Amino acid sequence: MSIPIRKTLLLSITTSTVALSTFAGNSSKSPNIIIIMADQLRADLMQREGYALNTMPFADKLAKSGAWFNKAYTAAPASGPARVCMLTGRFPNATHVRSNHNIQDAFYSKDLFDVAHEQGYTTALVGKNHSHLSKERVDFWCPYNHGGQEAKQKSEKGEAFDKYLGTLDMYSNLEPSPYGVEGQLPYRMVDDASQWIDSLDGKPFLMWFSMAEPHNPYQICEPYYSMFPPESLPPLKSSAKDRKAKGEEYELLAEMMAQGHKGFQENLPRLRSIYHGMLRMIDDQLARLVDELKKQNIYDNTIILFIADHGDYAGEYGLMKKGVGLDDAITRIPMQWTGPGIKASTLPQEAHVSIVDIFPTICEIMDAEIPIGVQGRSLWPMLQGKEYPKEEFASVMAEDGFGGMYYTKADATDYQKEGAVGKQGLFFDELNTWTQSGTMRMLRKDDWKLVYDMDGNGWLYNLKQDPSEVNNRFNDPSCKETRNEMIEGLLRWDISSQDPLPVPRHRYRFKRNEHNYLFR
């Protein structure tokens, strides 16, 4: 949605807004807020999740000094849609951003940066944007992307490293990367963020610190390259043999990936190893950023949210990246909150939460009204250790697909013409016509997951018994009661998350729960 149209919408709904009560933080001073986002970080590859390797020790320690979730999900396993969802608190069916190619169509009343400015916060983006956010709406704009820093002035090492990234064609370097950790983007981002924070003279700020890693191109320098050698990695939950059970889209994805990345299957163990090394490098930079906050004496008044936009197969089904389906490997994300007013617990929260819940939560932290059109639910009472309705967070929904009918192999197989595969055998875009067509929804509740598509196809998995999600029990007679309950739950979510915009312009009063709960 363009800015003029969005402002018109704001004027039309102002008289219909019902004021929401909010919680103030424990500090009399407005807390700083830093959203640290990793791109394509898989949640279950962290030791606090039970993973055998200690990939992110600082993140694990930080999580246990605050509140963390092991049932947090993205709203869509693709960067653009997920990021727009986080900033607007709305699902893709409401934002209209169901692919990476519709970001400019974002539809909402106010987003996170609008509210922050209204509440007197100074704002910053340091890192990857890939959302509807634009430079003129942010006080400090310091963009980085998968090809490096998007700025004219760089250090000599930064300039050389960014040129190196450009040679990888968004795939990988199977050898240690040059220029050391000082050339890596997250390291340079910490320097930029620290310098900006130091310039604020105590004014409250909102920063979106958005790393482009561990997304491909998969690359890492020493000592991280050697930290998790291929032979030390735990076995995968699934293999390429399981793709047949998952469906044709998975087979097509693997076929395209093999064409686009020569030697992909043979290199898969090393790709997994590099991915693990990237996790540790990210963790070390998270620690550096927190140390800088402590040096500047603002850590105690700063709320830190660590999250990812979506996950990565990281070898499951013989795949890397993302691309098809709503498997936990790509939809479940880390989410941890630390800071003033947040009750610490070493155990994960029981609630099922979504990336769309972040915006309304921050609204209440800022003592701001949750804008009309937000579909997420505030987690602020829960984060403070206060009472909240357990039923409200007994399940969570996610979406996938840009719509229409499914494209299949019978339609066409010219992956190069479509742009999914490069001509030189070096490039492959997993988000393409075949993998992203159609529409499906996911419901997670208790140990179960339901995926249902527009053609009436269903997939039902017991994640405790079948974490690889290959044993579809949708038509299992013994699961009939569970299946019906899950379908009913998904239908309730679908109805409750219908877009309320625009609300009635005259007379009717639009009623909402004070914390934007959907089911109370």
XYZ file of C-alpha atoms in Angstrom:
520
model
C 0.000 0.000 0.000
C 1.399 3.397 -0.866
C 1.912 5.937 1.882
C -0.880 8.349 0.769
C -3.473 5.554 0.731
C -2.294 4.288 4.101
C -2.669 7.749 5.643
C -6.189 8.059 4.234
C -7.064 4.745 5.835
C -5.771 5.989 9.171
C -8.087 9.007 9.041
C -11.085 6.873 8.165
C -10.659 4.496 11.120
C -9.694 6.946 13.859
C -13.266 7.501 15.068
C -13.832 3.741 15.281
C -10.835 2.972 17.469
C -11.522 1.652 20.952
C -8.818 2.689 23.413
C -6.782 -0.197 24.787
C -5.399 -0.333 28.308
C -1.673 -0.959 28.412
C 1.016 -2.080 30.809
C 3.872 0.222 31.679
C 7.373 -1.172 32.166
C 8.974 -1.415 35.590
C 11.259 1.502 34.795
C 9.979 5.083 34.858
C 12.102 5.662 31.778
C 10.882 4.297 28.454
C 12.858 1.140 27.692
C 14.999 0.889 24.601
C 13.964 -1.936 22.297
C 16.270 -3.937 20.038
C 14.862 -6.567 17.695
C 17.734 -8.832 16.700
C 16.644 -10.871 13.712
C 18.564 -13.666 12.028
C 17.625 -14.675 8.494
C 16.813 -18.368 7.975
C 17.844 -19.635 11.416
C 16.477 -23.023 12.395
C 15.202 -23.120 15.977
C 15.961 -26.721 16.927
C 19.700 -26.429 16.249
C 20.238 -24.785 19.645
C 21.345 -26.668 22.748
C 18.511 -25.368 24.920
C 16.187 -27.096 22.432
C 17.924 -30.395 23.159
C 20.379 -30.267 20.257
C 23.580 -32.240 20.819
C 25.949 -29.437 19.756
C 26.477 -26.125 21.536
C 25.936 -23.867 18.545
C 24.716 -20.672 20.251
C 25.781 -20.664 23.925
C 25.311 -16.936 24.491
C 21.815 -16.898 22.994
C 20.905 -19.867 25.198
C 22.228 -18.089 28.303
C 20.447 -14.855 27.390
C 17.176 -16.704 26.809
C 17.234 -18.198 30.290
C 17.665 -14.734 31.817
C 14.330 -13.780 30.270
C 11.412 -15.544 28.579
C 11.770 -17.913 25.629
C 9.449 -19.976 23.473
C 9.863 -23.360 21.831
C 6.504 -23.122 20.058
C 7.077 -19.855 18.185
C 6.256 -19.783 14.483
C 6.691 -17.480 11.552
C 3.543 -16.410 9.726
C 5.056 -17.504 6.399
C 8.381 -19.254 5.651
C 9.685 -16.594 3.248
C 11.601 -13.439 4.123
C 9.470 -10.673 2.620
C 6.081 -11.900 3.856
C 7.436 -12.789 7.308
C 9.098 -9.414 7.831
C 6.033 -7.459 6.747
C 3.998 -9.613 9.155
C 6.342 -8.777 12.036
C 6.270 -5.039 11.384
C 2.489 -4.847 10.905
C 1.237 -7.587 13.254
C -0.853 -9.007 10.401
C -0.955 -12.327 8.550
C -0.076 -12.547 4.829
C -3.738 -12.916 3.841
C -4.274 -9.437 5.343
C -1.020 -7.690 4.345
C -1.439 -8.950 0.738
C 2.274 -9.816 0.811
C 2.289 -13.544 0.054
C 5.557 -13.580 -1.879
C 8.869 -11.745 -2.007
C 7.560 -9.929 -5.072
C 4.592 -8.181 -3.422
C 6.299 -6.245 -0.664
C 5.206 -2.896 -2.123
C 1.567 -4.052 -1.759
C 1.720 -4.115 2.050
C -1.704 -3.170 3.465
C -2.061 -1.937 7.056
C -3.015 1.088 9.156
C 0.126 1.668 11.253
C 3.267 -0.388 11.639
C 5.930 -0.705 14.317
C 7.976 2.268 13.142
C 4.892 4.528 12.969
C 4.028 3.735 16.583
C 7.628 4.110 17.764
C 7.848 7.601 16.322
C 4.500 8.551 17.835
C 5.804 7.445 21.234
C 8.929 9.588 20.934
C 11.393 6.852 20.025
C 14.367 7.355 17.744
C 14.508 4.533 15.205
C 17.144 2.604 13.307
C 17.513 -0.179 10.802
C 20.926 -1.808 10.849
C 21.096 -4.728 8.429
C 18.725 -6.449 6.046
C 15.374 -4.809 5.347
C 13.445 -6.854 2.740
C 10.164 -5.325 3.895
C 7.927 -2.374 3.033
C 10.000 -0.139 5.330
C 11.706 2.765 3.525
C 14.657 5.012 4.296
C 12.658 8.202 4.842
C 10.702 6.573 7.687
C 13.770 5.680 9.772
C 16.087 8.027 11.664
C 19.224 5.922 11.113
C 19.323 3.837 7.931
C 22.297 1.455 7.681
C 21.357 -1.340 5.258
C 23.230 -4.577 4.649
C 22.131 -7.447 2.448
C 23.392 -10.812 1.236
C 25.842 -9.053 -1.071
C 27.276 -6.821 1.628
C 26.808 -3.310 2.956
C 24.567 -1.061 0.880
C 26.547 2.096 1.492
C 29.168 4.125 -0.329
C 31.692 4.377 2.497
C 33.241 1.140 3.692
C 36.478 0.084 5.269
C 39.097 -1.450 3.010
C 38.437 -4.894 4.474
C 34.668 -4.374 4.188
C 34.979 -3.428 0.538
C 37.081 -6.518 -0.211
C 34.752 -8.849 1.687
C 31.667 -7.532 -0.092
C 33.315 -8.106 -3.467
C 34.055 -11.646 -2.346
C 30.399 -12.188 -1.435
C 29.452 -11.145 -4.962
C 31.415 -14.083 -6.383
C 29.337 -16.695 -4.491
C 26.152 -16.263 -6.551
C 24.004 -16.710 -3.415
C 25.198 -20.292 -2.922
C 28.331 -21.179 -0.944
C 32.072 -21.215 -0.461
C 33.106 -24.709 0.596
C 36.454 -23.431 1.894
C 37.109 -20.995 4.766
C 36.129 -17.443 3.857
C 38.833 -14.761 3.651
C 39.208 -11.521 5.655
C 38.446 -12.957 9.097
C 35.493 -12.255 11.342
C 36.073 -8.483 11.064
C 34.913 -8.677 7.447
C 31.729 -10.601 8.247
C 28.588 -8.500 8.045
C 27.265 -9.051 11.607
C 30.604 -7.924 13.050
C 30.509 -4.694 11.054
C 26.838 -4.215 11.966
C 27.673 -4.340 15.678
C 30.237 -1.567 15.129
C 27.702 0.594 13.250
C 24.935 -0.020 15.792
C 27.214 0.750 18.749
C 28.395 4.036 17.254
C 24.826 5.147 16.576
C 23.578 4.221 20.054
C 26.487 6.130 21.587
C 25.348 9.260 19.706
C 21.815 9.307 21.157
C 22.556 10.880 24.548
C 20.026 8.725 26.382
C 17.010 9.178 24.106
C 14.883 5.992 23.924
C 15.326 4.073 20.697
C 13.915 1.217 18.672
C 16.464 -0.667 16.595
C 15.841 -3.434 14.097
C 19.209 -5.210 14.014
C 18.640 -7.558 11.093
C 21.394 -9.996 10.117
C 21.428 -11.527 6.626
C 22.901 -14.746 8.069
C 22.777 -17.790 8.351
C 20.926 -17.483 5.025
C 22.847 -18.509 1.932
C 25.410 -17.785 0.597
C 26.691 -20.312 3.091
C 30.166 -19.091 4.005
C 32.198 -18.633 7.150
C 35.764 -17.853 8.150
C 38.025 -19.556 10.626
C 37.825 -20.435 13.468
C 34.114 -21.041 12.834
C 34.704 -23.080 9.672
C 36.427 -25.820 11.687
C 34.239 -25.740 14.811
C 31.629 -28.213 13.589
C 33.256 -30.596 11.071
C 30.856 -32.683 8.966
C 31.730 -35.931 10.760
C 30.774 -34.389 14.130
C 27.243 -33.395 13.163
C 24.280 -35.287 14.635
C 22.299 -37.432 12.177
C 19.406 -35.779 10.399
C 15.801 -36.583 11.280
C 15.027 -37.344 7.623
C 16.748 -38.088 4.323
C 16.280 -37.635 0.598
C 14.339 -40.912 0.595
C 11.567 -39.205 2.562
C 10.844 -36.679 -0.190
C 8.522 -39.122 -1.920
C 6.319 -39.237 1.157
C 6.312 -35.442 1.303
C 5.018 -34.973 -2.256
C 5.910 -33.818 -5.748
C 6.851 -30.263 -4.718
C 9.741 -31.602 -2.637
C 10.974 -33.730 -5.532
C 10.781 -30.744 -7.882
C 12.666 -28.588 -5.390
C 15.453 -31.152 -5.174
C 15.601 -31.456 -8.965
C 15.951 -27.706 -9.412
C 18.467 -27.445 -6.587
C 20.666 -30.099 -8.202
C 20.549 -28.244 -11.530
C 21.286 -24.876 -9.958
C 24.009 -25.981 -7.571
C 26.365 -28.463 -9.192
C 27.505 -31.196 -6.785
C 24.909 -30.161 -4.209
C 24.214 -33.624 -2.767
C 27.897 -34.463 -2.434
C 28.518 -31.139 -0.697
C 25.552 -31.375 1.683
C 27.608 -32.476 4.740
C 29.977 -29.530 4.314
C 27.063 -27.121 3.757
C 25.563 -28.282 7.046
C 28.944 -27.789 8.731
C 29.249 -24.230 7.415
C 25.698 -23.461 8.532
C 26.571 -24.542 12.068
C 29.668 -22.336 12.004
C 27.541 -19.383 10.917
C 25.313 -19.947 13.953
C 28.301 -19.630 16.303
C 29.551 -16.506 14.512
C 26.100 -14.910 14.912
C 26.112 -15.882 18.580
C 29.467 -14.211 19.172
C 28.224 -10.988 17.584
C 25.095 -11.093 19.714
C 27.408 -11.249 22.721
C 29.456 -8.313 21.380
C 26.341 -6.199 20.966
C 25.177 -6.933 24.520
C 28.652 -6.088 25.833
C 28.437 -2.726 24.058
C 25.065 -2.037 25.701
C 26.609 -2.769 29.085
C 29.604 -0.522 28.391
C 27.213 2.311 27.536
C 25.198 1.646 30.742
C 21.922 1.068 28.897
C 21.626 -2.723 29.043
C 19.442 -2.659 32.168
C 16.891 -0.448 30.407
C 16.886 -2.275 27.086
C 14.480 -4.983 25.980
C 16.174 -7.407 23.603
C 14.163 -9.677 21.348
C 16.082 -12.362 19.455
C 14.138 -13.945 16.609
C 14.392 -15.298 13.064
C 12.111 -14.621 10.107
C 11.991 -18.356 9.221
C 14.099 -21.495 9.337
C 16.240 -23.628 7.025
C 15.980 -27.300 6.065
C 19.688 -27.532 6.912
C 19.859 -30.992 5.315
C 16.384 -32.372 6.097
C 14.870 -34.257 3.142
C 18.238 -33.795 1.433
C 17.576 -30.053 1.059
C 18.992 -26.718 2.161
C 17.335 -23.281 2.376
C 13.494 -23.370 2.340
C 10.927 -23.444 -0.472
C 8.025 -25.835 0.016
C 5.610 -26.842 2.724
C 5.163 -25.768 6.330
C 7.551 -28.158 8.056
C 8.845 -27.163 11.487
C 12.375 -26.930 10.067
C 11.340 -23.787 8.170
C 8.318 -22.463 10.115
C 9.348 -22.792 13.752
C 11.590 -19.942 14.869
C 13.533 -18.947 17.978
C 11.889 -16.224 20.064
C 13.372 -14.928 23.304
C 12.725 -11.712 25.252
C 15.085 -10.208 27.838
C 14.941 -6.914 29.687
C 13.155 -4.741 32.253
C 9.756 -6.023 33.324
C 10.265 -9.493 31.807
C 10.126 -12.399 34.231
C 13.046 -14.787 33.875
C 12.597 -18.533 33.518
C 15.013 -21.271 32.555
C 12.112 -23.274 31.076
C 10.334 -22.438 27.828
C 6.931 -20.770 27.857
C 4.021 -23.137 27.218
C 2.316 -20.781 24.786
C 2.065 -21.140 20.999
C 3.068 -17.745 19.601
C 3.617 -16.096 16.227
C 5.848 -13.496 14.656
C 2.689 -11.359 14.280
C 2.485 -11.156 18.096
C 5.649 -9.037 18.282
C 4.159 -5.708 17.177
C 1.211 -5.634 19.619
C 3.555 -6.728 22.416
C 5.906 -3.830 21.738
C 2.935 -1.460 21.565
C 2.066 -2.346 25.153
C 5.708 -2.108 26.224
C 5.758 1.422 24.760
C 2.451 2.229 26.488
C 0.883 2.738 23.057
C -2.483 1.788 21.653
C -2.488 -1.306 19.434
C -3.532 -0.051 15.987
C -6.720 -1.201 14.311
C -5.992 -3.981 11.837
C -3.380 -5.730 13.982
C -4.145 -9.458 14.203
C -1.379 -10.485 16.580
C -1.894 -10.869 20.311
C 0.115 -9.044 22.948
C 2.479 -11.247 24.931
C 3.228 -8.517 27.466
C 1.110 -9.859 30.355
C 2.635 -13.308 29.796
C 6.192 -11.929 29.621
C 5.679 -10.153 32.929
C 4.550 -13.348 34.606
C 0.961 -12.137 34.937
C -2.192 -14.113 34.334
C -3.193 -14.724 30.743
C -5.798 -17.018 29.135
C -4.061 -20.310 28.345
C -6.662 -21.186 25.694
C -5.728 -18.057 23.740
C -2.246 -19.470 23.141
C -3.164 -23.161 22.838
C -2.497 -23.112 19.089
C -0.927 -21.050 16.325
C -1.363 -20.683 12.552
C 0.972 -20.144 9.606
C 0.445 -19.687 5.854
C 2.238 -20.549 2.618
C 1.743 -19.988 -1.096
C 1.026 -17.023 -3.359
C -2.318 -18.480 -4.499
C -3.914 -19.897 -7.610
C -3.646 -23.488 -8.726
C -0.592 -25.658 -8.176
C 2.000 -25.706 -10.924
C 3.304 -29.221 -11.457
C 5.994 -30.844 -13.543
C 3.366 -31.449 -16.221
C 2.992 -27.694 -16.796
C 6.616 -26.973 -17.736
C 10.133 -27.787 -16.635
C 12.096 -24.878 -18.084
C 13.488 -23.746 -14.776
C 16.036 -21.471 -16.435
C 13.414 -19.568 -18.403
C 11.370 -18.991 -15.251
C 14.486 -17.761 -13.439
C 14.643 -20.454 -10.772
C 17.928 -21.872 -12.090
C 20.899 -19.964 -13.478
C 22.524 -20.823 -16.769
C 25.966 -21.486 -15.294
C 24.905 -24.100 -12.750
C 25.733 -21.821 -9.821
C 22.434 -20.117 -8.986
C 19.129 -21.495 -7.701
C 16.142 -19.593 -6.292
C 14.049 -21.955 -4.213
C 11.092 -19.540 -4.139
C 9.691 -20.023 -7.629
C 6.551 -20.758 -9.638
C 6.475 -24.490 -8.841
C 7.304 -24.341 -5.151
C 5.196 -21.326 -4.179
C 1.966 -21.789 -6.131
C -1.298 -22.706 -4.418
C -2.321 -21.893 -0.834
C -2.055 -23.834 2.395
C -2.523 -23.232 6.107
C -0.932 -24.856 9.138
C -2.225 -25.314 12.674
C 0.074 -26.359 15.534
C -1.576 -27.535 18.771
C -0.144 -29.777 21.512
C 1.907 -32.525 19.818
C -0.024 -32.243 16.568
C 0.304 -30.336 13.335
C -2.316 -30.029 10.603
C -1.576 -28.711 7.117
C -4.533 -28.167 4.791
C -4.588 -26.753 1.259
C -7.076 -25.139 -1.116
C -7.754 -28.475 -2.862
C -8.836 -30.178 0.368
C -5.618 -32.158 0.803
C -4.650 -32.725 4.409
C -1.514 -33.705 6.294
C -1.649 -34.601 9.973
C 1.530 -35.265 11.962
C 2.253 -36.171 15.559
C 5.452 -34.188 16.091
C 6.407 -36.039 19.250
C 6.312 -39.433 17.529
C 7.238 -38.187 14.049
C 9.481 -35.082 14.264
C 10.521 -35.479 10.611
C 6.872 -35.074 9.517
C 6.807 -37.962 7.044
C 4.032 -40.168 8.485
C 0.813 -38.501 7.329
C -2.038 -39.685 9.562
C -4.770 -37.509 8.083
C -6.716 -40.546 6.830
C -5.799 -42.788 9.753
C -9.123 -43.962 11.302
C -7.574 -43.911 14.774
C -6.862 -40.170 14.372
C -10.337 -39.159 13.200
C -11.213 -37.309 16.405
C -7.889 -35.471 16.469
C -8.158 -34.627 12.762
C -11.633 -33.130 13.216
C -10.521 -31.147 16.236
C -7.543 -29.747 14.330
C -9.682 -28.830 11.314
C -12.120 -27.063 13.630
C -9.217 -25.207 15.242
C -7.811 -24.129 11.881
C -11.241 -22.923 10.773
C -11.561 -20.876 13.950
C -8.164 -19.317 13.335
C -9.041 -18.562 9.717
C -12.279 -16.822 10.728
C -10.724 -14.947 13.643
C -7.834 -13.663 11.517
C -9.986 -12.204 8.772
C -8.821 -8.675 8.014
C -10.861 -6.152 10.036
C -9.787 -3.278 7.759
C -11.550 -1.114 6.962
C -13.725 -0.952 10.062
C -17.180 0.683 9.714
C -16.878 4.405 9.017
C -20.006 5.510 10.888
C -21.930 4.669 14.072
C -20.831 1.066 14.642
C -18.200 0.662 17.328
C -15.484 -1.919 16.707
C -14.844 -3.977 19.858
C -11.520 -5.602 20.715
C -9.936 -7.309 23.666
C -7.581 -4.995 25.538
C -4.575 -7.174 24.648
C -5.898 -7.922 21.153
C -6.636 -11.539 22.067
C -8.575 -13.232 19.265
C -10.474 -15.923 21.141
C -11.878 -14.054 24.164
